[in-house]
mmCIF file of C-alpha atoms and ligand atoms in Angstrom:
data_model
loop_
_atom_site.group_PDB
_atom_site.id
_atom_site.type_symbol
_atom_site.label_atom_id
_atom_site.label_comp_id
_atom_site.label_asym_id
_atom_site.label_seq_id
_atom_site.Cartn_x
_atom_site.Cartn_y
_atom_site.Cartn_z
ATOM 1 C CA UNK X 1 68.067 93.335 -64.154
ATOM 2 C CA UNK X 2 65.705 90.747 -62.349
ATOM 3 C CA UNK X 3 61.761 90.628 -63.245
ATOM 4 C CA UNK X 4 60.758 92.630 -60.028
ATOM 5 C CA UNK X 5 62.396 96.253 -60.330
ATOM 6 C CA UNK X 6 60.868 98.698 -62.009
ATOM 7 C CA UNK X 7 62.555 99.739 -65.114
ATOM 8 C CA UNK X 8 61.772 103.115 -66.827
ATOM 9 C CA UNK X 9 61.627 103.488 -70.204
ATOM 10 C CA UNK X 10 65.053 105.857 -69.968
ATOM 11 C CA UNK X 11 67.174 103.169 -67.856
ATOM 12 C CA UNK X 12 65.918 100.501 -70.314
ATOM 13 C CA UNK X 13 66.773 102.630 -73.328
ATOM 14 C CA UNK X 14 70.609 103.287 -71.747
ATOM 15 C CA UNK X 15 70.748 99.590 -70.862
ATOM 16 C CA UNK X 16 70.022 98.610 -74.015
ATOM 17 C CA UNK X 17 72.255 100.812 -76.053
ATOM 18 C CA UNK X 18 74.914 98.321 -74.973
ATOM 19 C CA UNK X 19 73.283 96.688 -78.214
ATOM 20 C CA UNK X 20 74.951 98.526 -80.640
ATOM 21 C CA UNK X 21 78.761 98.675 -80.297
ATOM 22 C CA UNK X 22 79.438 102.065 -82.393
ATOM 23 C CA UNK X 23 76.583 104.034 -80.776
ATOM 24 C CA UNK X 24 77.041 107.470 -79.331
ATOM 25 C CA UNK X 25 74.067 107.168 -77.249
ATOM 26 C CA UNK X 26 71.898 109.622 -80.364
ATOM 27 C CA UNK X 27 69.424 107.136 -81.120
ATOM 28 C CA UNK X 28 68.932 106.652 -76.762
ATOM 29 C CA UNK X 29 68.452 110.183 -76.514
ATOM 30 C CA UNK X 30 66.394 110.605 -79.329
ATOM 31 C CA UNK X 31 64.210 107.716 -77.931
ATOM 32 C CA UNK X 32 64.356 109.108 -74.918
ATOM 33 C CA UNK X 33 62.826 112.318 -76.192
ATOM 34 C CA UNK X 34 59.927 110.771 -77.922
ATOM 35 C CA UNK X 35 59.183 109.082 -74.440
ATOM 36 C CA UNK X 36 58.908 113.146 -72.745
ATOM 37 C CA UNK X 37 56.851 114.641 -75.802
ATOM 38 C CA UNK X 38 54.520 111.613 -75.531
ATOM 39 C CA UNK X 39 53.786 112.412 -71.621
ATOM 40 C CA UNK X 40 52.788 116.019 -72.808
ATOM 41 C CA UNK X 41 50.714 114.512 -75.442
ATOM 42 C CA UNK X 42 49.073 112.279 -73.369
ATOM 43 C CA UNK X 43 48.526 114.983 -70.663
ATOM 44 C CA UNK X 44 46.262 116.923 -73.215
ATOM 45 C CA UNK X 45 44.718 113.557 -74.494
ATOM 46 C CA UNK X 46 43.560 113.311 -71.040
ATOM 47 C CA UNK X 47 42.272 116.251 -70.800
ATOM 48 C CA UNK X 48 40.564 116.335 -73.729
ATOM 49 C CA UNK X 49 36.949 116.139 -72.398
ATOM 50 C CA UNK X 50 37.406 118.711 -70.156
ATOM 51 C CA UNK X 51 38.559 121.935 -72.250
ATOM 52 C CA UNK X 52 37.735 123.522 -75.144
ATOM 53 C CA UNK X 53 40.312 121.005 -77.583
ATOM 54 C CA UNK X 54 37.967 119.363 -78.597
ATOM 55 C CA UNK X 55 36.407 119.410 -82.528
ATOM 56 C CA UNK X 56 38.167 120.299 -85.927
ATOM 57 C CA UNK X 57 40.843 122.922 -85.874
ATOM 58 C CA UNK X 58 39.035 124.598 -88.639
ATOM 59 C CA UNK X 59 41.933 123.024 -91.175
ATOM 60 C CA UNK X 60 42.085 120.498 -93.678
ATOM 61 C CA UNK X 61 45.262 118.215 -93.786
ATOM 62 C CA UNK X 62 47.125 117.615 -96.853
ATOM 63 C CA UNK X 63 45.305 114.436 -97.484
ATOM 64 C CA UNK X 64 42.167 116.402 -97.602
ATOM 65 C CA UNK X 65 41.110 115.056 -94.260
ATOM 66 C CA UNK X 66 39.655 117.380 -91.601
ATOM 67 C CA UNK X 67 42.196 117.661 -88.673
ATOM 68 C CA UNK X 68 40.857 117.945 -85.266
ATOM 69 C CA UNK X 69 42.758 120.378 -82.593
ATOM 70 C CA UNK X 70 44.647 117.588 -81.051
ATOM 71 C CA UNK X 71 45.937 116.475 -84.075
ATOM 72 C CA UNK X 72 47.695 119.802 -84.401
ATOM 73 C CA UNK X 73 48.730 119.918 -80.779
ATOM 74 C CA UNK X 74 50.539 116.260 -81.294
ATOM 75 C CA UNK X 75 51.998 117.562 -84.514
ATOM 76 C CA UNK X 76 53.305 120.778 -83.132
ATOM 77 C CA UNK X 77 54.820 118.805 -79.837
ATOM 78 C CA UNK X 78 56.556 116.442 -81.123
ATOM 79 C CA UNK X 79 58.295 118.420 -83.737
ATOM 80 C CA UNK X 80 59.009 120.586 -81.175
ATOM 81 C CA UNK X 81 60.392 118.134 -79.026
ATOM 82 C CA UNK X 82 62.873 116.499 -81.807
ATOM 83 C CA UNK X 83 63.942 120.039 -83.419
ATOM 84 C CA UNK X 84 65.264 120.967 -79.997
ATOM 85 C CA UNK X 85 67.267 117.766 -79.800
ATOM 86 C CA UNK X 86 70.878 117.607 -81.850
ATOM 87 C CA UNK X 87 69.987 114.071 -83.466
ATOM 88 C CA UNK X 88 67.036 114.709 -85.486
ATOM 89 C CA UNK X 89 67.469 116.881 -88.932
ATOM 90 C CA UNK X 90 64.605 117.057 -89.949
ATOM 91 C CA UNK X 91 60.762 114.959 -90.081
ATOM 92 C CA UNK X 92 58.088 113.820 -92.195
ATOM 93 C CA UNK X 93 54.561 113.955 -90.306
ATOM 94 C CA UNK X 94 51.094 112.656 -92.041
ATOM 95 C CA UNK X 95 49.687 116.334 -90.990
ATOM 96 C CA UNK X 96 52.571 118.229 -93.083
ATOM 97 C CA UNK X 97 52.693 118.312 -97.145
ATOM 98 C CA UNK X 98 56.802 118.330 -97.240
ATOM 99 C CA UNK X 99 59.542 117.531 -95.025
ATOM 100 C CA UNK X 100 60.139 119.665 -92.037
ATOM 101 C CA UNK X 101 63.316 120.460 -92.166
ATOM 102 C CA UNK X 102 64.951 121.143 -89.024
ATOM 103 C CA UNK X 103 67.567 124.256 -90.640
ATOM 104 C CA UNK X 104 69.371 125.537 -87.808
ATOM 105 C CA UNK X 105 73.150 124.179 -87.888
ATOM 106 C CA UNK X 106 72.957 122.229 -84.515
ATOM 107 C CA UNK X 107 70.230 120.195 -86.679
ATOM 108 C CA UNK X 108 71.699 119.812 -89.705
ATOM 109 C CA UNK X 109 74.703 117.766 -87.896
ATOM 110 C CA UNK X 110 71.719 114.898 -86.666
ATOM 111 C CA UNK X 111 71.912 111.440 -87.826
ATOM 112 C CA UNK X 112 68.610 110.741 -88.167
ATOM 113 C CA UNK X 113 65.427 111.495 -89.488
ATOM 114 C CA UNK X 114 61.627 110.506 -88.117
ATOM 115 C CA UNK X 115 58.850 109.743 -89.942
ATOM 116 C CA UNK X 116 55.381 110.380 -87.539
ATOM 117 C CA UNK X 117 51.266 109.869 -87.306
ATOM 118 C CA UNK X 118 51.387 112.205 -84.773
ATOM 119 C CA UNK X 119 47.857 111.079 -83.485
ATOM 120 C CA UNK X 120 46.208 108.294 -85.352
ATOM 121 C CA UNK X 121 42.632 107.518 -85.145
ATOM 122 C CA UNK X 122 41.477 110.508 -84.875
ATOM 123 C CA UNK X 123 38.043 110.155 -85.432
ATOM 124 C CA UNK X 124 38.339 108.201 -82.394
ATOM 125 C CA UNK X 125 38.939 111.689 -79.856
ATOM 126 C CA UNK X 126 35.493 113.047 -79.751
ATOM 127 C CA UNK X 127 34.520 109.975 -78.856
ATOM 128 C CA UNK X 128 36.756 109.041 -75.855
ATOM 129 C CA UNK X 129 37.864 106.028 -77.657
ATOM 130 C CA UNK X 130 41.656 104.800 -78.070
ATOM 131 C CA UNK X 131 44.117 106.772 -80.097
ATOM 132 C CA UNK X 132 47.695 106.443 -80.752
ATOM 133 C CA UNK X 133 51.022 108.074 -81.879
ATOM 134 C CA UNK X 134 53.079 106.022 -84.739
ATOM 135 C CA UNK X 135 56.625 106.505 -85.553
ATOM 136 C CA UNK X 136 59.739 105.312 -87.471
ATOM 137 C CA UNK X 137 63.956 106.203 -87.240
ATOM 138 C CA UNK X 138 66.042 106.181 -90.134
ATOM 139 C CA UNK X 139 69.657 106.815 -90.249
ATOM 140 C CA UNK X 140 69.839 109.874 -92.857
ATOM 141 C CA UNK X 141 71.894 109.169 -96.271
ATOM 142 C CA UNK X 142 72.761 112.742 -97.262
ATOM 143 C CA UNK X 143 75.531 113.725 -95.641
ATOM 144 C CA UNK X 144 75.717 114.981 -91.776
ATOM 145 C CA UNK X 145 76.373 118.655 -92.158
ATOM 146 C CA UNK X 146 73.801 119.236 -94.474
ATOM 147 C CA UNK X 147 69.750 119.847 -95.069
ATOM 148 C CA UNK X 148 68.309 116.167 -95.508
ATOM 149 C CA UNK X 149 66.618 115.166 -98.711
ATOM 150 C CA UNK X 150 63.700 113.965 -99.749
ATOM 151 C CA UNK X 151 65.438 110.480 -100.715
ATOM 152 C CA UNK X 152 66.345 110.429 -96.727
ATOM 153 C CA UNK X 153 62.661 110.268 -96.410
ATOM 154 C CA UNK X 154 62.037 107.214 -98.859
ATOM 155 C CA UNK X 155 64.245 104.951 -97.409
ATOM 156 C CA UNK X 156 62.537 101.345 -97.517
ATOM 157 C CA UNK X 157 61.180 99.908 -94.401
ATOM 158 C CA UNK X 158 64.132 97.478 -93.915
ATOM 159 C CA UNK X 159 65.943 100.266 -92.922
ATOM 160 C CA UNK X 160 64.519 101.499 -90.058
ATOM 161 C CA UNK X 161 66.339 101.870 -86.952
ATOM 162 C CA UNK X 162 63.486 101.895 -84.700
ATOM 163 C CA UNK X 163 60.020 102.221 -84.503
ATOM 164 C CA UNK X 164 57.425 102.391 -81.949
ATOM 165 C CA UNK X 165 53.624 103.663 -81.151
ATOM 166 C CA UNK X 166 52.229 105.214 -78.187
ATOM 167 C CA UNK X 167 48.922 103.933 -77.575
ATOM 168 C CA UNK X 168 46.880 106.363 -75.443
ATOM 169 C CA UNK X 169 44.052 104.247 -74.351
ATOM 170 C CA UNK X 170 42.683 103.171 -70.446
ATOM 171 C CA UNK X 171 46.611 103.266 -69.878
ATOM 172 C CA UNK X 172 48.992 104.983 -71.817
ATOM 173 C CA UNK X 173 51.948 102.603 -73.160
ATOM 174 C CA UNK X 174 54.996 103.400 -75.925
ATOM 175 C CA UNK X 175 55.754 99.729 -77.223
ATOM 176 C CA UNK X 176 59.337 100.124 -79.523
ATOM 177 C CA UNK X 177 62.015 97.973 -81.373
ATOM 178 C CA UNK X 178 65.058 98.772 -82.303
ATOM 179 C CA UNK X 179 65.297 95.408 -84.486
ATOM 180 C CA UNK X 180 66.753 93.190 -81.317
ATOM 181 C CA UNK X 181 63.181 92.286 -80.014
ATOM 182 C CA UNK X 182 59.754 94.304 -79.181
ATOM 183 C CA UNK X 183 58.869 95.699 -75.668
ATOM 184 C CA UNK X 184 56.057 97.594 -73.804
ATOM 185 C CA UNK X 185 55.936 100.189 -71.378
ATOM 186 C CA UNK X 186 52.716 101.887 -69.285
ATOM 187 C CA UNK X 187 52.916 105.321 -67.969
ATOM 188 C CA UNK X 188 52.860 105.389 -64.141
ATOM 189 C CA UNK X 189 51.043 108.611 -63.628
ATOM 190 C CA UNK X 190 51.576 109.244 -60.056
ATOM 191 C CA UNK X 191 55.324 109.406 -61.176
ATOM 192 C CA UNK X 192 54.960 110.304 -64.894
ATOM 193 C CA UNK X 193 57.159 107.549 -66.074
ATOM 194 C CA UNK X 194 56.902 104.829 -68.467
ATOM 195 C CA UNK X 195 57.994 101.898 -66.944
ATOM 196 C CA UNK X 196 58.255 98.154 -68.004
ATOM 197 C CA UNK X 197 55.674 96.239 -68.484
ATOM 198 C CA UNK X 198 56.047 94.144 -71.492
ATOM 199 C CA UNK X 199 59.357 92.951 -71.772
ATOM 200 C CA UNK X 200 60.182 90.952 -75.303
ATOM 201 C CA UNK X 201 56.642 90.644 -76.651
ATOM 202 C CA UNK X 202 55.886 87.976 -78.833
ATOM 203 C CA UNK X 203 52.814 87.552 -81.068
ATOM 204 C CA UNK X 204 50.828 84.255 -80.916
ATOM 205 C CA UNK X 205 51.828 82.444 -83.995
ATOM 206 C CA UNK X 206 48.098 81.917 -84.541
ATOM 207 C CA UNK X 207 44.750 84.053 -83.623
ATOM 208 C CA UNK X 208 41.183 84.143 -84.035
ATOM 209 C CA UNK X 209 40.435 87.683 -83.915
ATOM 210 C CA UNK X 210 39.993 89.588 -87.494
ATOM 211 C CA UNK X 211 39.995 93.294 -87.582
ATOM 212 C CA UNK X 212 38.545 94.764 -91.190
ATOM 213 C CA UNK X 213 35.825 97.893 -91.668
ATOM 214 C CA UNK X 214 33.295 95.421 -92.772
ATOM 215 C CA UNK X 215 31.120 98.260 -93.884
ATOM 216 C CA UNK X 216 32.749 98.266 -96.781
ATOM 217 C CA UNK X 217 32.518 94.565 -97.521
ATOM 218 C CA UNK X 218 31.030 94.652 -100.520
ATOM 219 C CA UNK X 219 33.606 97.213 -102.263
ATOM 220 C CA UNK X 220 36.424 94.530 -101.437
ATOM 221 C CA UNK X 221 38.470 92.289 -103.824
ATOM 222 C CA UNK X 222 37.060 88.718 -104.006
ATOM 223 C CA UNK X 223 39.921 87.375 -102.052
ATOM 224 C CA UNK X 224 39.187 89.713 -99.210
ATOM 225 C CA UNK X 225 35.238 88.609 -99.224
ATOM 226 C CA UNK X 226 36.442 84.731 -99.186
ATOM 227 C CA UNK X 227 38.994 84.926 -96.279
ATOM 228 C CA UNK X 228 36.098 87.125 -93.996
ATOM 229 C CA UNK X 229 33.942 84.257 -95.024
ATOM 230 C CA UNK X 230 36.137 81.774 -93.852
ATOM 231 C CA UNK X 231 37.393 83.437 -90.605
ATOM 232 C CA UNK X 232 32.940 83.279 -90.006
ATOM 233 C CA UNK X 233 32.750 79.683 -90.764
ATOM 234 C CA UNK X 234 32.398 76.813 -88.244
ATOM 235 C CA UNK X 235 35.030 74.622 -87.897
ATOM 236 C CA UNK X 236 35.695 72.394 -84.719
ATOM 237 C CA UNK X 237 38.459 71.529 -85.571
ATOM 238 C CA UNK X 238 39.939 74.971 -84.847
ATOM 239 C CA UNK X 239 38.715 78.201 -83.182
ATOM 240 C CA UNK X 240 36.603 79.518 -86.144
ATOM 241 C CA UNK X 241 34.397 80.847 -85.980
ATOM 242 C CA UNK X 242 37.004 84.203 -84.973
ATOM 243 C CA UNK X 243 36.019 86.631 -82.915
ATOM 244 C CA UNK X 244 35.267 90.815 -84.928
ATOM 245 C CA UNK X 245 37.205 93.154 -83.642
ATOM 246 C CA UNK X 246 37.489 96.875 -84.958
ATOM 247 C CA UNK X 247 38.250 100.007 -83.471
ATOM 248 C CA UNK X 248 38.747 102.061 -86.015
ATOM 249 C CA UNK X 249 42.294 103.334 -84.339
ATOM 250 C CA UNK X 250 45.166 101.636 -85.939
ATOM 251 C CA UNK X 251 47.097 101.766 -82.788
ATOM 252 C CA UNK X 252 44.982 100.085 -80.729
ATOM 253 C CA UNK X 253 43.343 97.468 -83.518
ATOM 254 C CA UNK X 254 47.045 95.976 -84.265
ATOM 255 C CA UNK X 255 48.358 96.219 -80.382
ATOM 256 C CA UNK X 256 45.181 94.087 -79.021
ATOM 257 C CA UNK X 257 46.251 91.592 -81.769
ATOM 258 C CA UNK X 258 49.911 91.731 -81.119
ATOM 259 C CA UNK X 259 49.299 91.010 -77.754
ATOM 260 C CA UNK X 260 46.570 88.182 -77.858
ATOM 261 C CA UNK X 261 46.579 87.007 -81.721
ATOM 262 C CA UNK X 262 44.928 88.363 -85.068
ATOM 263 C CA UNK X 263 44.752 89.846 -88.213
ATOM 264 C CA UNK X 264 44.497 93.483 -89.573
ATOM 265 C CA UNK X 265 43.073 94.132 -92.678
ATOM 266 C CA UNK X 266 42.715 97.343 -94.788
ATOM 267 C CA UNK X 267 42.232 96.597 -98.423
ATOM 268 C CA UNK X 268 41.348 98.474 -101.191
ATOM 269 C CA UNK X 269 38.039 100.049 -101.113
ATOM 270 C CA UNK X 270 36.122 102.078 -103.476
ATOM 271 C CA UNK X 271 37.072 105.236 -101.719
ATOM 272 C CA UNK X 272 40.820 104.170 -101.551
ATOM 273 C CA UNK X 273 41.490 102.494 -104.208
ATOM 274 C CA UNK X 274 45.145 102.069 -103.177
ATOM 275 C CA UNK X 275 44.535 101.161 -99.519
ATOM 276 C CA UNK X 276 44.026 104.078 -96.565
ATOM 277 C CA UNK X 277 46.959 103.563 -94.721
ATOM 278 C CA UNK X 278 50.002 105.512 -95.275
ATOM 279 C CA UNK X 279 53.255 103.297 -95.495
ATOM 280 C CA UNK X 280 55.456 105.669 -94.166
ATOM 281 C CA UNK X 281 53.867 106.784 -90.927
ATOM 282 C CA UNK X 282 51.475 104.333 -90.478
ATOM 283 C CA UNK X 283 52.275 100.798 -92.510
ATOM 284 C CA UNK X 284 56.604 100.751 -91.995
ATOM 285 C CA UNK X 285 56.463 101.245 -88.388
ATOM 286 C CA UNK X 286 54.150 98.806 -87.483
ATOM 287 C CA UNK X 287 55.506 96.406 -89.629
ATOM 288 C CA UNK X 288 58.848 96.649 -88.371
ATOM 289 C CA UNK X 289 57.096 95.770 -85.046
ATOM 290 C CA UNK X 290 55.006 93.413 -86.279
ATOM 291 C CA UNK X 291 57.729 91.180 -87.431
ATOM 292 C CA UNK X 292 60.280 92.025 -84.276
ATOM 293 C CA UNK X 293 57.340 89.855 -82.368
ATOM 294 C CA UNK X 294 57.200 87.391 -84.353
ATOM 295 C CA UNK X 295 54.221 88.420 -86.670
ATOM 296 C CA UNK X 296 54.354 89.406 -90.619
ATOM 297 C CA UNK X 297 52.817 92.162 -92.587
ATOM 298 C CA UNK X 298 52.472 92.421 -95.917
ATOM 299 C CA UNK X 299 50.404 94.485 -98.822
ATOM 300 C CA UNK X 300 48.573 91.639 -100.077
ATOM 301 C CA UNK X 301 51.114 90.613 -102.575
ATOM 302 C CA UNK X 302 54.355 91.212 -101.080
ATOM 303 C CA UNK X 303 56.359 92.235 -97.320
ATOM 304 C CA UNK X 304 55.488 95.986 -96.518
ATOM 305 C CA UNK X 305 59.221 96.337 -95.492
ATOM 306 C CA UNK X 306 60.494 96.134 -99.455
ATOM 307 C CA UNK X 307 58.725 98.320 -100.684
ATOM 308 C CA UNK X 308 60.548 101.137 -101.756
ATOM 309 C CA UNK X 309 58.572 104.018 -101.070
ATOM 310 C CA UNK X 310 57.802 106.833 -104.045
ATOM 311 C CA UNK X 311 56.072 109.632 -101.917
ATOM 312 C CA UNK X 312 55.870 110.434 -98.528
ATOM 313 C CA UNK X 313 52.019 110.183 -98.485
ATOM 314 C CA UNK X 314 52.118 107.192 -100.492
ATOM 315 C CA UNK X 315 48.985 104.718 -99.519
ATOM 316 C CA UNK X 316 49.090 101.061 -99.578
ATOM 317 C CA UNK X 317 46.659 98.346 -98.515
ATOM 318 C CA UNK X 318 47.913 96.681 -95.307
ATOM 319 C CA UNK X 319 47.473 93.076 -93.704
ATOM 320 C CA UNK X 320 49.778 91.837 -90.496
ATOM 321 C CA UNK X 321 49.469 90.440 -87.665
ATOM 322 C CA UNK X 322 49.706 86.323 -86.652
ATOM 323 C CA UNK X 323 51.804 85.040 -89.188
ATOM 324 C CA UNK X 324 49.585 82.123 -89.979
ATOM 325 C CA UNK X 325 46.406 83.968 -90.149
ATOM 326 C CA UNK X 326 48.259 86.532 -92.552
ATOM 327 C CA UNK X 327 49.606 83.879 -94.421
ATOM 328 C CA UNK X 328 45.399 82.161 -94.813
ATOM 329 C CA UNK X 329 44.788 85.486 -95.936
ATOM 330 C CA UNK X 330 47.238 85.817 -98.760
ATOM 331 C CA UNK X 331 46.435 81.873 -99.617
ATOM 332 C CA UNK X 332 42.836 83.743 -100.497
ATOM 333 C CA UNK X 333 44.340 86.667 -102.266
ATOM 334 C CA UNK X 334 46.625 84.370 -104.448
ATOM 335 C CA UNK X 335 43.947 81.967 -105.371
ATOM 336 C CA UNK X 336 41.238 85.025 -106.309
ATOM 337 C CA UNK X 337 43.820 87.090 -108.180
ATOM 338 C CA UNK X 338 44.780 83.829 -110.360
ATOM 339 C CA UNK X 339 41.015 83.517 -111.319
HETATM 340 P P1 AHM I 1 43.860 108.802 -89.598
HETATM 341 O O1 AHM I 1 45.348 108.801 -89.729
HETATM 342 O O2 AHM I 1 43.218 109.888 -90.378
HETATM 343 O O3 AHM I 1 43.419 108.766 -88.168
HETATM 344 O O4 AHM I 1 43.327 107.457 -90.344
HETATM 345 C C1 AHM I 1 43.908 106.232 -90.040
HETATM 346 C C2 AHM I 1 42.918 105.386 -89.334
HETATM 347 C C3 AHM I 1 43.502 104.154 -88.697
HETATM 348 O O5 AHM I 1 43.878 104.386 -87.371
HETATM 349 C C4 AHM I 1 42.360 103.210 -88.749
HETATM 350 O O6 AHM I 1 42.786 101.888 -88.696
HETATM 351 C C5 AHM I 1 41.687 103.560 -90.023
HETATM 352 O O7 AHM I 1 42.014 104.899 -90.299
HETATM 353 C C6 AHM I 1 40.209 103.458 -89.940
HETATM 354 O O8 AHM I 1 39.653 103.788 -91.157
HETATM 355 P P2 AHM I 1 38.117 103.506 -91.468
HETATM 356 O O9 AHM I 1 37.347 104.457 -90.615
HETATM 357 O O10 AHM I 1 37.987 103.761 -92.931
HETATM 358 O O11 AHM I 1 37.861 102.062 -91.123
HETATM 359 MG MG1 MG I 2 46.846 107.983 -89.288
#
């Protein structure tokens, strides 16, 4: 392939199964169909000014949270989109208490399960700002043939297959690994494809943008206080003081950094006293990236990718991006925890 064609996201998926020597092409076509039910996701996102989808769905989710109409329109797409493929058996979704489980016998045969944000940031849609859809790929470990369990769901990070967000923001891009490497693609409306436009993304080693919800500052741990302190201070010797950036859309705080250098921070806070983030849907995922380019994320003590996960909607408090900036940051956390 030279640098000039244009490369969809489907011939670069079928290209690149050439990567794994067993494959049957599942994992492609599951990709692949992720890739459609984000186009009809992004259609509605899109439209989301201009009918009546906007505002709460009248529902509370299972983390208590109001859920807003899209929310449920993501959720209900892309479950419908994966239980009416052969690979997927069933999926975990931050809008759903259990596991779907996909029970039809064409299902049960899949290889793979998906854990999914569905739409993330959504107190960003009223407001016209950037949202995004989050997602992760295990291979199941019950056995094919059969419902999956909930241990297929609490598989640790390491052993994702893929992962990937959709970022629907002024353009609409899926950005994915599969573990050999991180790459980008923006929807082309007048053809309704994704096509390449990142290819092998690498995170600057370094940054000097921080991205934290400095509103609650003072409910941080002292570690937390110290390194915002520092990323404020002068220094001309670097590029401090950094630049504040913060959305408020996971999606779109962590890509800007991937793509020009950073740090994303959600500690613990009064309200969430074990971090807001969810590590299956949210933290995994974008680890997984986050590392593929180059970058690190961790929960403050250790990498978010051993942890072994003991609920679906298990929270944990979540800092990655530029590896050295996320390393400063944990040089903070270490010295204020010893204290
Ligand atoms: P959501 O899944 O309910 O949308 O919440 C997750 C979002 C992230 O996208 C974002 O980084 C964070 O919550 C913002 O939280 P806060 O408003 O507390 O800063
Ligand atoms: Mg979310």
């Amino acid at each position: 392939m030279n640098n000039h064609s244009l490369i969809t996201l489907n011939e670069f998926i079928i290209w690149r199964q050439q990567e794994f020597p067993y494959a049957k092409g599942e994992l492609s076509r599951l990709l692949s169909h992720i890739g459609l039910a984000a186009k009809v996701v992004n259609r509605e996102v899109n439209k989301a000014g201009l009918v009546d989808i906007l505002g709460a769905a009248g529902e509370t989710n299972v983390q208590g949270e109001e859920q807003k109409k899209l929310d449920v329109y993501a959720d209900n797409t892309f479950i419908a989109a994966l239980k009416g493929s052969s690979e997927v058996c069933g999926i975990a979704t931050e809008e759903n208490h259990e596991v779907v489980v996909f029970d039809t016998e064409l299902a049960n045969d899949g290889k793979y399960i998906v854990t999914m944000d569905p739409l993330d940031g959504s107190s960003n849609i009223d407001v016209n700002v950037s949202i995004g859809t989050i997602f992760s790929i295990y291979r199941r470990i019950s056995p094919v043939g059969s419902e999956p369990t909930t241990e297929d769901f609490l598989q640790e990070g390491t052993k994702q297959v893929a992962a990937g967000y959709i970022i629907y923001g002024s353009s609409t891009m899926m950005v994915y690994t599969t573990g050999h490497g991180v790459n980008g693609f923006t929807l082309d409306p007048s053809i309704g494809e994704f096509c390449l436009s990142h290819r092998n993304i690498t995170t600057p080693e370094d940054g000097a943008i921080y991205s934290v919800n400095e509103g609650y500052y003072t409910h941080f741990p002292t570690g937390v206080k110290k390194y915002i302190k520092y990323c404020q201070e002068t220094d001309d010797k670097s590029s401090r003081p950094y630049t504040s950036r913060y959305i408020g859309s996971l999606v779109a705080d962590f890509h800007r950094n991937l793509l020009k250098g950073g740090i994303y921070i959600y500690p613990e806070t009064e309200q969430h006293t074990e971090g807001k983030l969810r590590l299956l849907y949210e933290c995994n995922p974008i680890a997984f990236i986050a590392e593929q380019a180059g970058g690190q994320a961790t929960d403050g003590h250790q990498r978010i990718l051993d942890l072994k996960p003991q609920s679906l909607h298990q929270r944990v408090t979540f800092y990655t991006g530029s590896r050295l900036m996320v390393d400063k940051a944990m040089e903070f956390l270490e010295f204020f925890n010893r204290q």
